[in-house]
Amino acid sequence: MDSCLIIVLDNHDVLAGVCGANDENLRALEDALDCRIAVRGNELSLNSENEGVRARFKSVLDTLIASVSRGDSLSTDFVRAVVDGSGEEGGYGAGSREDPFKEAAILIPRGYGRVLPRSLNQARYIIGMRSTDIVFCAGPAGTGKTYLAVAEALREVLSKKRRKLVLTRPVVEAGESLGFLPGDLAQKINPYLRPLYDAMEALVPFETIRRMEESGLIEIAPLAYMRGRSLNDCVVILDEAQNTTKEQMKMFLTRIGEGSKAIVTGDATQVDLPKRSESGLLHALRVLSGVPGLHFSYLNTADVVRNPLIKHIIEAYEREKD
């Protein structure tokens, strides 16, 4: 049996996109498959006696070629995640019936661009947001849980699938009492929602955000002020949910009305509540895990995309804790 597999790419731009700068994508593919890949002209070749490695190489390359052909820019994280997916039962490739990366691409309307998942867990998170009305996402800093939630929410509101976007989070630092702070409600809560605004401003122009606020398409709603409301036909993002109490989490979830979607994000390792108070996020993850119709995504250090150093910092703290 021939142990050499050769893939011919006639389009030089696609070949360059698949290889990456200084062939970094190929190096990532070599490390992940424990193989050696040669580039000769417009050919990529793999020599391996292992039929499984050759099959995965072909499957992964098909997916990478399809992604570059769609105009996507590849990253080494993306390459590794595609390799991980190709090895799973029901794995995927360009020829498979379901490609999580393709399915999970977030196209923000009005020409604002495309957001792609950079790991398999991120892809599953996005797909969960699309298919479920209440989504929980827990993970450490830098894993994209808030950024992807905001991107998906903007997509739904700007495409008029939902009436508006509601942003909320617990204000632990102010003890949920905002009356003593200067300014109107928006000015009082704005500093606490800055991470959500940072995510929005990375996705759409500031003027678009301002117009959406003025027209009521974006609403700021401090968690403590949501009691008694019914939120219909909107996307509601509860950020920093690890700092809710059990009572606040229950109150929030029961605000979700007809045609609405709730996205709850938080980092279970960053709870700022008093020691005797159980995190509403941790409690919900435990008691709601068996409830049908909910989606739970768990991101980890392998999904960190903010800065490669963040992954090592988180791992160092986790080792010290253990």
GROMACS .gro file of C-alpha atoms in nm:
model
  322
    1MET     CA    1   0.000   0.000   0.000
    2ASP     CA    2   0.129   0.349  -0.092
    3SER     CA    3   0.223   0.535   0.227
    4CYS     CA    4   0.247   0.873   0.051
    5LEU     CA    5  -0.056   1.101   0.033
    6ILE     CA    6  -0.033   1.407  -0.195
    7ILE     CA    7  -0.280   1.696  -0.196
    8VAL     CA    8  -0.261   1.935  -0.492
    9LEU     CA    9  -0.380   2.295  -0.446
   10ASP     CA   10  -0.412   2.485  -0.774
   11ASN     CA   11  -0.489   2.818  -0.608
   12HIS     CA   12  -0.171   2.975  -0.469
   13ASP     CA   13  -0.362   3.207  -0.232
   14VAL     CA   14  -0.546   2.911  -0.081
   15LEU     CA   15  -0.218   2.723  -0.043
   16ALA     CA   16  -0.061   3.022   0.134
   17GLY     CA   17  -0.362   3.055   0.364
   18VAL     CA   18  -0.355   2.688   0.456
   19CYS     CA   19   0.021   2.691   0.525
   20GLY     CA   20   0.010   3.015   0.727
   21ALA     CA   21   0.291   3.261   0.794
   22ASN     CA   22   0.623   3.076   0.788
   23ASP     CA   23   0.422   2.753   0.751
   24GLU     CA   24   0.303   2.785   1.112
   25ASN     CA   25  -0.026   2.608   1.038
   26LEU     CA   26   0.158   2.312   0.888
   27ARG     CA   27   0.387   2.296   1.191
   28ALA     CA   28   0.080   2.290   1.417
   29LEU     CA   29  -0.069   2.014   1.202
   30GLU     CA   30   0.255   1.815   1.220
   31ASP     CA   31   0.267   1.843   1.599
   32ALA     CA   32  -0.097   1.744   1.636
   33LEU     CA   33  -0.073   1.441   1.407
   34ASP     CA   34   0.288   1.353   1.497
   35CYS     CA   35   0.389   1.346   1.131
   36ARG     CA   36   0.599   1.535   0.876
   37ILE     CA   37   0.447   1.736   0.590
   38ALA     CA   38   0.644   1.842   0.283
   39VAL     CA   39   0.562   2.135   0.053
   40ARG     CA   40   0.674   2.114  -0.309
   41GLY     CA   41   0.536   2.376  -0.542
   42ASN     CA   42   0.159   2.350  -0.515
   43GLU     CA   43   0.166   2.008  -0.346
   44LEU     CA   44   0.137   1.908   0.018
   45SER     CA   45   0.257   1.556   0.086
   46LEU     CA   46   0.251   1.326   0.386
   47ASN     CA   47   0.445   1.003   0.424
   48SER     CA   48   0.298   0.772   0.687
   49GLU     CA   49   0.245   0.399   0.717
   50ASN     CA   50  -0.049   0.473   0.947
   51GLU     CA   51  -0.369   0.471   0.743
   52GLY     CA   52  -0.556   0.652   1.022
   53VAL     CA   53  -0.307   0.941   1.018
   54ARG     CA   54  -0.338   0.970   0.640
   55ALA     CA   55  -0.718   0.975   0.666
   56ARG     CA   56  -0.715   1.244   0.936
   57PHE     CA   57  -0.462   1.450   0.738
   58LYS     CA   58  -0.691   1.440   0.433
   59SER     CA   59  -1.000   1.525   0.642
   60VAL     CA   60  -0.830   1.815   0.820
   61LEU     CA   61  -0.683   1.957   0.499
   62ASP     CA   62  -1.024   1.943   0.330
   63THR     CA   63  -1.168   2.151   0.616
   64LEU     CA   64  -0.879   2.401   0.612
   65ILE     CA   65  -0.899   2.441   0.234
   66ALA     CA   66  -1.275   2.496   0.253
   67SER     CA   67  -1.230   2.758   0.527
   68VAL     CA   68  -0.963   2.952   0.336
   69SER     CA   69  -1.169   2.932   0.017
   70ARG     CA   70  -1.457   3.099   0.207
   71GLY     CA   71  -1.226   3.388   0.291
   72ASP     CA   72  -1.150   3.287   0.650
   73SER     CA   73  -0.809   3.347   0.808
   74LEU     CA   74  -0.673   3.042   0.987
   75SER     CA   75  -0.496   3.034   1.321
   76THR     CA   76  -0.288   2.757   1.476
   77ASP     CA   77  -0.559   2.724   1.745
   78PHE     CA   78  -0.814   2.665   1.471
   79VAL     CA   79  -0.591   2.401   1.308
   80ARG     CA   80  -0.545   2.214   1.638
   81ALA     CA   81  -0.917   2.225   1.707
   82VAL     CA   82  -0.996   2.085   1.363
   83VAL     CA   83  -0.749   1.802   1.428
   84ASP     CA   84  -0.917   1.734   1.764
   85GLY     CA   85  -1.256   1.719   1.595
   86SER     CA   86  -1.133   1.490   1.320
   87GLY     CA   87  -1.035   1.230   1.579
   88GLU     CA   88  -1.369   1.220   1.761
   89GLU     CA   89  -1.649   0.977   1.699
   90GLY     CA   90  -1.878   1.163   1.463
   91GLY     CA   91  -1.586   1.390   1.380
   92TYR     CA   92  -1.605   1.633   1.096
   93GLY     CA   93  -1.428   1.746   0.786
   94ALA     CA   94  -1.520   1.946   0.479
   95GLY     CA   95  -1.702   1.646   0.339
   96SER     CA   96  -1.893   1.559   0.654
   97ARG     CA   97  -2.257   1.646   0.702
   98GLU     CA   98  -2.189   1.881   0.993
   99ASP     CA   99  -1.885   2.106   1.026
  100PRO     CA  100  -1.909   2.283   1.367
  101PHE     CA  101  -1.670   2.560   1.263
  102LYS     CA  102  -1.865   2.644   0.949
  103GLU     CA  103  -2.199   2.612   1.126
  104ALA     CA  104  -2.084   2.832   1.415
  105ALA     CA  105  -1.955   3.128   1.211
  106ILE     CA  106  -2.126   3.447   1.335
  107LEU     CA  107  -2.210   3.680   1.045
  108ILE     CA  108  -2.294   4.023   1.185
  109PRO     CA  109  -2.534   4.201   0.944
  110ARG     CA  110  -2.472   4.530   0.762
  111GLY     CA  111  -2.123   4.428   0.657
  112TYR     CA  112  -1.974   4.433   1.007
  113GLY     CA  113  -1.787   4.109   0.946
  114ARG     CA  114  -1.759   3.749   1.054
  115VAL     CA  115  -1.661   3.601   1.390
  116LEU     CA  116  -1.518   3.250   1.385
  117PRO     CA  117  -1.476   3.012   1.679
  118ARG     CA  118  -1.114   2.936   1.754
  119SER     CA  119  -1.169   2.608   1.933
  120LEU     CA  120  -1.412   2.319   1.921
  121ASN     CA  121  -1.559   2.417   2.260
  122GLN     CA  122  -1.623   2.770   2.130
  123ALA     CA  123  -1.797   2.627   1.823
  124ARG     CA  124  -2.022   2.414   2.044
  125TYR     CA  125  -2.097   2.719   2.260
  126ILE     CA  126  -2.210   2.922   1.959
  127ILE     CA  127  -2.421   2.637   1.825
  128GLY     CA  128  -2.577   2.606   2.172
  129MET     CA  129  -2.669   2.976   2.167
  130ARG     CA  130  -2.834   2.928   1.828
  131SER     CA  131  -3.039   2.626   1.928
  132THR     CA  132  -3.133   2.693   2.293
  133ASP     CA  133  -3.320   2.973   2.469
  134ILE     CA  134  -3.121   2.958   2.795
  135VAL     CA  135  -2.745   2.904   2.775
  136PHE     CA  136  -2.484   2.884   3.051
  137CYS     CA  137  -2.116   2.928   2.970
  138ALA     CA  138  -1.852   2.888   3.241
  139GLY     CA  139  -1.482   2.931   3.185
  140PRO     CA  140  -1.169   3.123   3.285
  141ALA     CA  141  -1.069   3.468   3.164
  142GLY     CA  142  -0.976   3.505   2.800
  143THR     CA  143  -1.178   3.212   2.663
  144GLY     CA  144  -1.416   3.431   2.462
  145LYS     CA  145  -1.733   3.354   2.657
  146THR     CA  146  -1.845   3.719   2.678
  147TYR     CA  147  -1.715   3.823   2.334
  148LEU     CA  148  -1.897   3.540   2.156
  149ALA     CA  149  -2.218   3.604   2.352
  150VAL     CA  150  -2.212   3.971   2.249
  151ALA     CA  151  -2.136   3.882   1.885
  152GLU     CA  152  -2.426   3.636   1.866
  153ALA     CA  153  -2.659   3.883   2.041
  154LEU     CA  154  -2.568   4.162   1.798
  155ARG     CA  155  -2.628   3.926   1.507
  156GLU     CA  156  -2.978   3.846   1.630
  157VAL     CA  157  -3.074   4.207   1.705
  158LEU     CA  158  -2.926   4.364   1.390
  159SER     CA  159  -3.090   4.095   1.176
  160LYS     CA  160  -3.419   4.174   1.358
  161LYS     CA  161  -3.462   3.824   1.496
  162ARG     CA  162  -3.496   3.977   1.843
  163ARG     CA  163  -3.629   4.317   1.940
  164LYS     CA  164  -3.337   4.432   2.155
  165LEU     CA  165  -3.026   4.341   2.353
  166VAL     CA  166  -3.036   4.368   2.732
  167LEU     CA  167  -2.704   4.380   2.920
  168THR     CA  168  -2.689   4.307   3.292
  169ARG     CA  169  -2.450   4.198   3.563
  170PRO     CA  170  -2.439   4.198   3.943
  171VAL     CA  171  -2.271   4.502   4.095
  172VAL     CA  172  -2.094   4.342   4.388
  173GLU     CA  173  -1.848   4.628   4.434
  174ALA     CA  174  -2.135   4.872   4.503
  175GLY     CA  175  -2.330   4.625   4.710
  176GLU     CA  176  -2.608   4.642   4.449
  177SER     CA  177  -2.690   4.988   4.588
  178LEU     CA  178  -2.635   5.245   4.313
  179GLY     CA  179  -2.822   5.539   4.460
  180PHE     CA  180  -2.515   5.704   4.612
  181LEU     CA  181  -2.324   5.705   4.281
  182PRO     CA  182  -2.333   6.024   4.068
  183GLY     CA  183  -2.523   6.048   3.738
  184ASP     CA  184  -2.826   5.878   3.586
  185LEU     CA  185  -2.874   5.502   3.582
  186ALA     CA  186  -2.671   5.449   3.264
  187GLN     CA  187  -2.382   5.655   3.403
  188LYS     CA  188  -2.393   5.467   3.734
  189ILE     CA  189  -2.381   5.120   3.580
  190ASN     CA  190  -2.163   5.190   3.274
  191PRO     CA  191  -1.826   5.126   3.447
  192TYR     CA  192  -1.946   4.783   3.560
  193LEU     CA  193  -2.055   4.690   3.206
  194ARG     CA  194  -1.734   4.815   3.044
  195PRO     CA  195  -1.622   4.462   2.937
  196LEU     CA  196  -1.948   4.418   2.746
  197TYR     CA  197  -1.901   4.754   2.575
  198ASP     CA  198  -1.542   4.663   2.490
  199ALA     CA  199  -1.672   4.351   2.317
  200MET     CA  200  -1.936   4.547   2.126
  201GLU     CA  201  -1.687   4.812   2.016
  202ALA     CA  202  -1.457   4.540   1.883
  203LEU     CA  203  -1.743   4.416   1.664
  204VAL     CA  204  -1.930   4.726   1.543
  205PRO     CA  205  -1.848   5.100   1.527
  206PHE     CA  206  -1.910   5.312   1.836
  207GLU     CA  207  -2.163   5.524   1.645
  208THR     CA  208  -2.369   5.213   1.575
  209ILE     CA  209  -2.374   5.128   1.947
  210ARG     CA  210  -2.478   5.485   2.033
  211ARG     CA  211  -2.763   5.479   1.779
  212MET     CA  212  -2.879   5.141   1.906
  213GLU     CA  213  -2.888   5.276   2.262
  214GLU     CA  214  -3.079   5.587   2.156
  215SER     CA  215  -3.335   5.382   1.965
  216GLY     CA  216  -3.379   5.132   2.249
  217LEU     CA  217  -3.211   4.840   2.072
  218ILE     CA  218  -2.958   4.817   2.357
  219GLU     CA  219  -3.074   4.843   2.718
  220ILE     CA  220  -2.863   4.856   3.031
  221ALA     CA  221  -3.039   4.684   3.321
  222PRO     CA  222  -2.865   4.642   3.658
  223LEU     CA  223  -2.951   4.299   3.793
  224ALA     CA  224  -3.096   4.443   4.114
  225TYR     CA  225  -3.344   4.647   3.908
  226MET     CA  226  -3.486   4.353   3.708
  227ARG     CA  227  -3.719   4.217   3.976
  228GLY     CA  228  -4.081   4.217   3.861
  229ARG     CA  229  -4.000   4.260   3.492
  230SER     CA  230  -4.087   4.027   3.205
  231LEU     CA  231  -3.834   4.037   2.923
  232ASN     CA  232  -3.996   3.947   2.591
  233ASP     CA  233  -3.848   3.916   2.241
  234CYS     CA  234  -3.493   4.009   2.339
  235VAL     CA  235  -3.147   3.868   2.399
  236VAL     CA  236  -3.038   3.907   2.761
  237ILE     CA  237  -2.673   3.866   2.860
  238LEU     CA  238  -2.596   3.815   3.228
  239ASP     CA  239  -2.220   3.862   3.261
  240GLU     CA  240  -2.005   3.790   3.568
  241ALA     CA  241  -2.279   3.552   3.681
  242GLN     CA  242  -2.047   3.390   3.936
  243ASN     CA  243  -2.118   3.696   4.153
  244THR     CA  244  -2.494   3.643   4.166
  245THR     CA  245  -2.654   3.485   4.470
  246LYS     CA  246  -2.884   3.185   4.436
  247GLU     CA  247  -3.183   3.414   4.482
  248GLN     CA  248  -3.063   3.659   4.217
  249MET     CA  249  -3.000   3.381   3.965
  250LYS     CA  250  -3.348   3.238   4.017
  251MET     CA  251  -3.498   3.586   3.986
  252PHE     CA  252  -3.305   3.651   3.663
  253LEU     CA  253  -3.397   3.322   3.496
  254THR     CA  254  -3.765   3.370   3.575
  255ARG     CA  255  -3.762   3.713   3.403
  256ILE     CA  256  -3.713   3.549   3.062
  257GLY     CA  257  -4.035   3.589   2.868
  258GLU     CA  258  -4.181   3.484   2.534
  259GLY     CA  259  -3.943   3.488   2.237
  260SER     CA  260  -3.638   3.574   2.449
  261LYS     CA  261  -3.295   3.419   2.484
  262ALA     CA  262  -3.076   3.433   2.796
  263ILE     CA  263  -2.698   3.389   2.788
  264VAL     CA  264  -2.535   3.348   3.128
  265THR     CA  265  -2.155   3.376   3.145
  266GLY     CA  266  -1.911   3.358   3.433
  267ASP     CA  267  -1.583   3.234   3.575
  268ALA     CA  268  -1.639   2.994   3.864
  269THR     CA  269  -1.287   3.064   3.996
  270GLN     CA  270  -1.348   3.439   4.038
  271VAL     CA  271  -1.630   3.457   4.293
  272ASP     CA  272  -1.631   3.788   4.486
  273LEU     CA  273  -1.928   3.714   4.711
  274PRO     CA  274  -1.897   3.693   5.091
  275LYS     CA  275  -1.765   3.352   5.193
  276ARG     CA  276  -2.098   3.235   5.335
  277SER     CA  277  -2.285   3.311   5.010
  278GLU     CA  278  -2.298   3.038   4.746
  279SER     CA  279  -2.247   3.155   4.389
  280GLY     CA  280  -2.570   3.156   4.193
  281LEU     CA  281  -2.381   3.036   3.887
  282LEU     CA  282  -2.227   2.737   4.063
  283HIS     CA  283  -2.563   2.653   4.220
  284ALA     CA  284  -2.740   2.675   3.882
  285LEU     CA  285  -2.481   2.459   3.708
  286ARG     CA  286  -2.539   2.195   3.973
  287VAL     CA  287  -2.917   2.194   4.017
  288LEU     CA  288  -3.020   2.270   3.657
  289SER     CA  289  -2.791   2.024   3.481
  290GLY     CA  290  -3.074   1.775   3.428
  291VAL     CA  291  -3.336   2.026   3.315
  292PRO     CA  292  -3.430   1.972   2.948
  293GLY     CA  293  -3.406   2.266   2.709
  294LEU     CA  294  -3.098   2.425   2.865
  295HIS     CA  295  -2.747   2.430   2.717
  296PHE     CA  296  -2.426   2.420   2.922
  297SER     CA  297  -2.085   2.506   2.776
  298TYR     CA  298  -1.763   2.467   2.970
  299LEU     CA  299  -1.451   2.640   2.839
  300ASN     CA  300  -1.102   2.576   2.975
  301THR     CA  301  -0.742   2.692   2.934
  302ALA     CA  302  -0.722   2.521   2.595
  303ASP     CA  303  -0.981   2.775   2.475
  304VAL     CA  304  -0.792   3.086   2.591
  305VAL     CA  305  -0.755   3.324   2.296
  306ARG     CA  306  -0.690   3.661   2.462
  307ASN     CA  307  -0.314   3.618   2.490
  308PRO     CA  308  -0.105   3.299   2.492
  309LEU     CA  309   0.043   3.405   2.827
  310ILE     CA  310  -0.301   3.404   2.990
  311LYS     CA  311  -0.327   3.028   2.946
  312HIS     CA  312   0.002   2.971   3.130
  313ILE     CA  313  -0.093   3.217   3.406
  314ILE     CA  314  -0.426   3.042   3.468
  315GLU     CA  315  -0.258   2.701   3.471
  316ALA     CA  316   0.003   2.824   3.721
  317TYR     CA  317  -0.267   2.949   3.960
  318GLU     CA  318  -0.460   2.623   3.923
  319ARG     CA  319  -0.148   2.421   4.011
  320GLU     CA  320  -0.086   2.637   4.318
  321LYS     CA  321  -0.448   2.591   4.430
  322ASP     CA  322  -0.423   2.213   4.395
   0.00000   0.00000   0.00000
